PDB file of C-alpha atoms in Angstrom:
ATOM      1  CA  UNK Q   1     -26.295  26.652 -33.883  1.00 48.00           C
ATOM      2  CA  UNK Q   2     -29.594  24.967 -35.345  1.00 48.00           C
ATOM      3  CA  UNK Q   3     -32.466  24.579 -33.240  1.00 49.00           C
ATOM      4  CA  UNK Q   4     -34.595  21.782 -33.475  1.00 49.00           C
ATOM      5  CA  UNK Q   5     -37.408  22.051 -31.148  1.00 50.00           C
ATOM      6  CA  UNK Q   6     -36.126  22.883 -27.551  1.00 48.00           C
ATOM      7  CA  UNK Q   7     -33.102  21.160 -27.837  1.00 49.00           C
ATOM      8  CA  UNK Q   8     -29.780  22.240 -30.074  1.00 49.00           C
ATOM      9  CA  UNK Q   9     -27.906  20.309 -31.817  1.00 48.00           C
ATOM     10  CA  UNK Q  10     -24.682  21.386 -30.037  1.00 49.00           C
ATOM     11  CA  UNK Q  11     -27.207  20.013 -26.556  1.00 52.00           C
ATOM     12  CA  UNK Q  12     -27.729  16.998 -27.689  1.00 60.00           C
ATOM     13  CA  UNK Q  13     -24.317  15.646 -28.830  1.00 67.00           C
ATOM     14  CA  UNK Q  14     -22.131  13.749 -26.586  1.00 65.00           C
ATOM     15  CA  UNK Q  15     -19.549  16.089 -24.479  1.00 71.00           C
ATOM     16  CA  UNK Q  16     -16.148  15.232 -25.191  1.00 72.00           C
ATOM     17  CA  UNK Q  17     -13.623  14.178 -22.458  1.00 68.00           C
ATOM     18  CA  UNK Q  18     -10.404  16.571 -22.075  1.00 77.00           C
ATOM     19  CA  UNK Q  19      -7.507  14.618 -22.702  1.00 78.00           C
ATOM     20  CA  UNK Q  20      -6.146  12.745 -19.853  1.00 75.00           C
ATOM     21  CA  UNK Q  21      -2.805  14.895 -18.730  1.00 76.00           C
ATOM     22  CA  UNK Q  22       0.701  12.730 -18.851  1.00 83.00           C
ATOM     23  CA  UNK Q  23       1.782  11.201 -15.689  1.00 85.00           C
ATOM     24  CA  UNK Q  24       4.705  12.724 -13.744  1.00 90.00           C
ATOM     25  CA  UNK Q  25       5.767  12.146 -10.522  1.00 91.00           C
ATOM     26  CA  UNK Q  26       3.598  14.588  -8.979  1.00 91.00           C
ATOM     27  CA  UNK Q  27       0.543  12.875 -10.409  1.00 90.00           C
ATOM     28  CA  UNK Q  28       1.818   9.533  -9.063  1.00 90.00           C
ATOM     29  CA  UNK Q  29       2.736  10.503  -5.791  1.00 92.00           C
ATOM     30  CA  UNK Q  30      -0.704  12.491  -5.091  1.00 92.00           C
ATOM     31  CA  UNK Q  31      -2.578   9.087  -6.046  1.00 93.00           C
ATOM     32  CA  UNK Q  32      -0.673   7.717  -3.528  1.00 93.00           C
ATOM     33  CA  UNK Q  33      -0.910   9.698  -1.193  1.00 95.00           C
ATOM     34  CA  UNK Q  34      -4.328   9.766  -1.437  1.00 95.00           C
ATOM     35  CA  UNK Q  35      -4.503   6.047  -1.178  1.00 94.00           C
ATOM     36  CA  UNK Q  36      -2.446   6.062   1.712  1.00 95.00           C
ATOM     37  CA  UNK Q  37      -4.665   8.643   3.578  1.00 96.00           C
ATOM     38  CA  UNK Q  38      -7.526   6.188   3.389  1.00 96.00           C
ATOM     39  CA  UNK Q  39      -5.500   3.149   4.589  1.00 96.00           C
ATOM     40  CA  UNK Q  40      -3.970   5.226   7.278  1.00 97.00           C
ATOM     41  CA  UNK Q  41      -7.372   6.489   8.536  1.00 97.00           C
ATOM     42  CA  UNK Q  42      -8.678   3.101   8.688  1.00 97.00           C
ATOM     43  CA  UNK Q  43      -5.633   1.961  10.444  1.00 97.00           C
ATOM     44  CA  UNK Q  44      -5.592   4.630  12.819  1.00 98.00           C
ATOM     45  CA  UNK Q  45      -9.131   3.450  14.314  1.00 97.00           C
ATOM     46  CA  UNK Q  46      -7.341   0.394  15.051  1.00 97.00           C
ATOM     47  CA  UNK Q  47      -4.686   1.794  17.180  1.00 97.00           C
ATOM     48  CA  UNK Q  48      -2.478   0.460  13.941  1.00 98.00           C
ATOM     49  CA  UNK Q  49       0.379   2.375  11.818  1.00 97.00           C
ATOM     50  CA  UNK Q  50       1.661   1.904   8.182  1.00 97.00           C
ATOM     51  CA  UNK Q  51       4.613   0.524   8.877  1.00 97.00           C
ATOM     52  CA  UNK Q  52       2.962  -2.178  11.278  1.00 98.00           C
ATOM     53  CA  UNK Q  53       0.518  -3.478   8.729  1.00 98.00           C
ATOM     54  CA  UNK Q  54       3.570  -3.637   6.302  1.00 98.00           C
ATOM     55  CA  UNK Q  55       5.594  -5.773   8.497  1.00 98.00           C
ATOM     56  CA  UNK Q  56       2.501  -7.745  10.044  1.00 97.00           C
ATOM     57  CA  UNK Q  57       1.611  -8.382   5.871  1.00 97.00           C
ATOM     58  CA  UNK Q  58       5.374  -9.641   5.993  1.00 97.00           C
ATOM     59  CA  UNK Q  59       5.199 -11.825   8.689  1.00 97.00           C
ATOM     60  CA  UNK Q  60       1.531 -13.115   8.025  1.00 97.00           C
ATOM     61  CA  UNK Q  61       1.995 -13.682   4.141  1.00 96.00           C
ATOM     62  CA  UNK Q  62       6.007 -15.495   5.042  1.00 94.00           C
ATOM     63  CA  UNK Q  63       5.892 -19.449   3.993  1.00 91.00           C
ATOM     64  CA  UNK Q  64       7.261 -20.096   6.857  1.00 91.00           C
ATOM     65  CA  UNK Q  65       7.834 -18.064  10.429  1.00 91.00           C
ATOM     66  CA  UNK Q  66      11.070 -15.836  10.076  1.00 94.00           C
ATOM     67  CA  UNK Q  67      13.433 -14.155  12.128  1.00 97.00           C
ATOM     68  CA  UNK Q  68      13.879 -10.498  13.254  1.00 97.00           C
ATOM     69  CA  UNK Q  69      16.522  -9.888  10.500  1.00 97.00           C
ATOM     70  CA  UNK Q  70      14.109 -11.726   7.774  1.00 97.00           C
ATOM     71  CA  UNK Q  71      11.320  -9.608   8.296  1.00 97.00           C
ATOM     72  CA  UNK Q  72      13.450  -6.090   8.607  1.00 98.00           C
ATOM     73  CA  UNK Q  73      14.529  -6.996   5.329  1.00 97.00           C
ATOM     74  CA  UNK Q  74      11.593  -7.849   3.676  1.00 96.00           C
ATOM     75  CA  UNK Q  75       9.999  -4.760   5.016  1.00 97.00           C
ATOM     76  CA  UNK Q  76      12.858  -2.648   4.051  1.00 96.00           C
ATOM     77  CA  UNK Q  77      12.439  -3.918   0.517  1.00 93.00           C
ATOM     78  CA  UNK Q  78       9.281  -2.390   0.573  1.00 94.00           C
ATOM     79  CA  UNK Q  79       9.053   0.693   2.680  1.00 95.00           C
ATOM     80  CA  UNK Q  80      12.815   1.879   1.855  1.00 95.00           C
ATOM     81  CA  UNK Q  81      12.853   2.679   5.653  1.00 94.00           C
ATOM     82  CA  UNK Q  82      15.933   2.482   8.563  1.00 95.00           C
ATOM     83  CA  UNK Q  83      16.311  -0.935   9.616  1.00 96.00           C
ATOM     84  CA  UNK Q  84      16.775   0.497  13.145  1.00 97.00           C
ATOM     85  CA  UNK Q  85      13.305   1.940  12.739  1.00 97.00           C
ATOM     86  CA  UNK Q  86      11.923  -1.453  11.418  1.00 98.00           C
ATOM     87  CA  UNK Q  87      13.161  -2.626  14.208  1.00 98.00           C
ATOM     88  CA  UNK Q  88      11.192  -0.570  16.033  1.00 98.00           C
ATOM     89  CA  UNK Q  89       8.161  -1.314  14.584  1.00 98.00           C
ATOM     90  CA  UNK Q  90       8.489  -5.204  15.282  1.00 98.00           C
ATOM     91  CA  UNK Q  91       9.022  -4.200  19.114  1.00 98.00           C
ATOM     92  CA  UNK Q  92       5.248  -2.479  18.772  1.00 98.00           C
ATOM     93  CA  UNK Q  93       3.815  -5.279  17.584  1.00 98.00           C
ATOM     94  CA  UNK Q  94       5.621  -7.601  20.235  1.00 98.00           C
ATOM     95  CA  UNK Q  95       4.350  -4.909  22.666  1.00 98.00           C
ATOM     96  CA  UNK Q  96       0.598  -5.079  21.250  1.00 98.00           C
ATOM     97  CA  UNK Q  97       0.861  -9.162  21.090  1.00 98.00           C
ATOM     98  CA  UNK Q  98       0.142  -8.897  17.318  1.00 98.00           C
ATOM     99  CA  UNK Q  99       3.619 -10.788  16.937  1.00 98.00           C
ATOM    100  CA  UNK Q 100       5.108 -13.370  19.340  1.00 97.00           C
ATOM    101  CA  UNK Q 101       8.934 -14.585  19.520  1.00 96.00           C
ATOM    102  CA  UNK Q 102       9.304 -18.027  18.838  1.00 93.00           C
ATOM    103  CA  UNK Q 103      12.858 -18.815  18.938  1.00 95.00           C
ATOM    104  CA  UNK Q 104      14.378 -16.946  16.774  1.00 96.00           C
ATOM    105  CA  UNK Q 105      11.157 -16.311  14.801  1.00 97.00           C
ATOM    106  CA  UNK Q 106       8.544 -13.817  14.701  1.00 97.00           C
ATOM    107  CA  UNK Q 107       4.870 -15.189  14.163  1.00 96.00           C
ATOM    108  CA  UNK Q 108       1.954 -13.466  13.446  1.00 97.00           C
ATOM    109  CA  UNK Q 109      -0.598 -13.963  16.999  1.00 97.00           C
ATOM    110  CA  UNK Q 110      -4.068 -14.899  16.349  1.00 98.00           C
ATOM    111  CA  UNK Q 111      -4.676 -10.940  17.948  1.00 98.00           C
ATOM    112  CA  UNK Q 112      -2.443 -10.020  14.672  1.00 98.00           C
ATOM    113  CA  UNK Q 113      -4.010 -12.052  12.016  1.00 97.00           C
ATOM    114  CA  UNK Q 114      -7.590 -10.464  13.090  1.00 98.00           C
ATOM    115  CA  UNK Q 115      -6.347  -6.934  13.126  1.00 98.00           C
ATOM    116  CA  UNK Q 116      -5.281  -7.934   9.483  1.00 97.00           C
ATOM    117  CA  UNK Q 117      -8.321  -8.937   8.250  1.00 98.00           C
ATOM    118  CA  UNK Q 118     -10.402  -6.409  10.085  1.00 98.00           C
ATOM    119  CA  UNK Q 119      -8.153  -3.878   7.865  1.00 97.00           C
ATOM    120  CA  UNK Q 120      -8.459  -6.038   4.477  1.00 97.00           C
ATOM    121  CA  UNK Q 121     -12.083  -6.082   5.150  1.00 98.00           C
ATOM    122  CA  UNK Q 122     -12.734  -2.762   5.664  1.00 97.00           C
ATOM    123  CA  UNK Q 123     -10.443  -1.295   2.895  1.00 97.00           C
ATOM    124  CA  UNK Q 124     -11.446  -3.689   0.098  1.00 97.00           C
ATOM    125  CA  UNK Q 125     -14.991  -2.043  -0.550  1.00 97.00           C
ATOM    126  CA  UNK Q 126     -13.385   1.063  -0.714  1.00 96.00           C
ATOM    127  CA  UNK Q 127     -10.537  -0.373  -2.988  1.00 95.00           C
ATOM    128  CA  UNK Q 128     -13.223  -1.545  -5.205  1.00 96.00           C
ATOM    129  CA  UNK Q 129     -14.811   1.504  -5.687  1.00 96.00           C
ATOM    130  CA  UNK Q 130     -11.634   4.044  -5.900  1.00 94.00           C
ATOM    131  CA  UNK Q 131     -10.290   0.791  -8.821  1.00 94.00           C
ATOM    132  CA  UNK Q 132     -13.813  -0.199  -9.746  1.00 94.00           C
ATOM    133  CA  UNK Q 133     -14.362   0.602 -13.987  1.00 95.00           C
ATOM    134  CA  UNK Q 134     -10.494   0.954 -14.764  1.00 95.00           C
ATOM    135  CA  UNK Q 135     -10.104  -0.697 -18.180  1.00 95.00           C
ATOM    136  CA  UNK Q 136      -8.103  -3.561 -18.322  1.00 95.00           C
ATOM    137  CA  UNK Q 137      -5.705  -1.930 -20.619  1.00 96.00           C
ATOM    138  CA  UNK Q 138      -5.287   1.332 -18.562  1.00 94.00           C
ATOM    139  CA  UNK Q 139      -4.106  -0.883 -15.501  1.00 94.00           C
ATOM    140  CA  UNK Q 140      -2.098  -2.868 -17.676  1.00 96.00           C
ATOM    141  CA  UNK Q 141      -0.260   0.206 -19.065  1.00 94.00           C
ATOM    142  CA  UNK Q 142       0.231   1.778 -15.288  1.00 93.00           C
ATOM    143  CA  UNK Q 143       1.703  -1.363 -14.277  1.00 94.00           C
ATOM    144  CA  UNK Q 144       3.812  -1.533 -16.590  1.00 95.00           C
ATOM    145  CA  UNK Q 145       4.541   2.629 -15.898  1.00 94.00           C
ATOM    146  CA  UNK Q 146       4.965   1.752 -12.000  1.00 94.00           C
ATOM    147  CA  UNK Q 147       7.285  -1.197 -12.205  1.00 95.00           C
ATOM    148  CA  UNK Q 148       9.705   1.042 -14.275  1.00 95.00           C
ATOM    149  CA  UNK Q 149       9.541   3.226 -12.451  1.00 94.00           C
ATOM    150  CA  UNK Q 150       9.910   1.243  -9.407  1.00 94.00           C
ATOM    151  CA  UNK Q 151      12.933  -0.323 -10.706  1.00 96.00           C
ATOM    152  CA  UNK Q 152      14.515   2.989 -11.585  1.00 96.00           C
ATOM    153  CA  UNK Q 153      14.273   3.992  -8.526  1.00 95.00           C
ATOM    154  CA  UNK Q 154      15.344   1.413  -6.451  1.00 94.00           C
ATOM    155  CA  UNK Q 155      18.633   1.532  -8.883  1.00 96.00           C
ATOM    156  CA  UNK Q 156      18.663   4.884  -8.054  1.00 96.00           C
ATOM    157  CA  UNK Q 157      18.486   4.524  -3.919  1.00 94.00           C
ATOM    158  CA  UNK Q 158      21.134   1.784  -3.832  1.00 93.00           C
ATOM    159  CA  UNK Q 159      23.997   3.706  -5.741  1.00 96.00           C
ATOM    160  CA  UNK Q 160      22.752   6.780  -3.276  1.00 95.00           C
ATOM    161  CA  UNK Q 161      23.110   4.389  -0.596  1.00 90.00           C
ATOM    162  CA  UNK Q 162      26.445   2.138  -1.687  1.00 90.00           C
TER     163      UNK Q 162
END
């Protein structure tokens, strides 16, 4: 090692990252899961659960009001859950008034649409800063990753399920 002054060389050069490990599906479901934890603890001050701001997203982000069946689809498609249990879910939020028969429709309440934001505004800062300095390329290249496997298994469900 060659000193030069107080400071070595082998000090003053820049340290060098470890290489990033692969992705499995252990790494992917940890991220997750950690993800998840901080939506659920913001949810939970609410008095809110996952699978209610999935189906209120569903029924606030719909083109147009839709019915029971509609919206236990659409969340299905997402959450991979029971439709029974959907169903239960949309009974809570008739129960809380943060959806309101209309008809045949389900709407989003005024009471639903502010619990909504209330949870997009107090998860985006923290979005920001747990996606904040991600190159482009890197979130490119998981998207890509996650759709695949997304796709995969999806295929992989309905043949379980058929």
């Amino acid at each position: 090692m060659t000193t030069t002054g107080s400071t070595t060389a082998a000090s003053t050069a820049a340290p060098v990252p470890a290489p990033a490990p692969a992705a499995t599906a252990r790494e992917l479901g940890l991220a997750h899961y950690a993800a998840r934890g901080v939506l659920d603890h913001v949810l939970a001050r609410h008095g809110a659960t996952f699978a209610q701001q999935v189906a209120l997203r569903a029924a606030i982000n719909a083109d147009a009001p839709q019915t029971r069946d509609e919206l236990v689809a659409q969340v299905q498609g997402s959450l991979k859950a029971d439709p029974a249990g959907i169903r239960a879910v949309l009974d809570e939020l008739l129960a809380k008034e943060l959806l309101v028969a209309d008809g045949e429709h389900l709407r989003p309440t005024e009471a639903g649409r502010e619990l909504f934001a209330a949870v997009a505004a107090e998860t985006a800062p923290i979005s920001a800063r747990v996606w904040g300095g991600i190159p482009a390329e890197d979130l490119a290249a998981a998207g890509r990753v996650l759709a695949l496997v997304t796709a995969r298994a999806d295929a992989e469900l309905a043949a379980l399920t058929a």
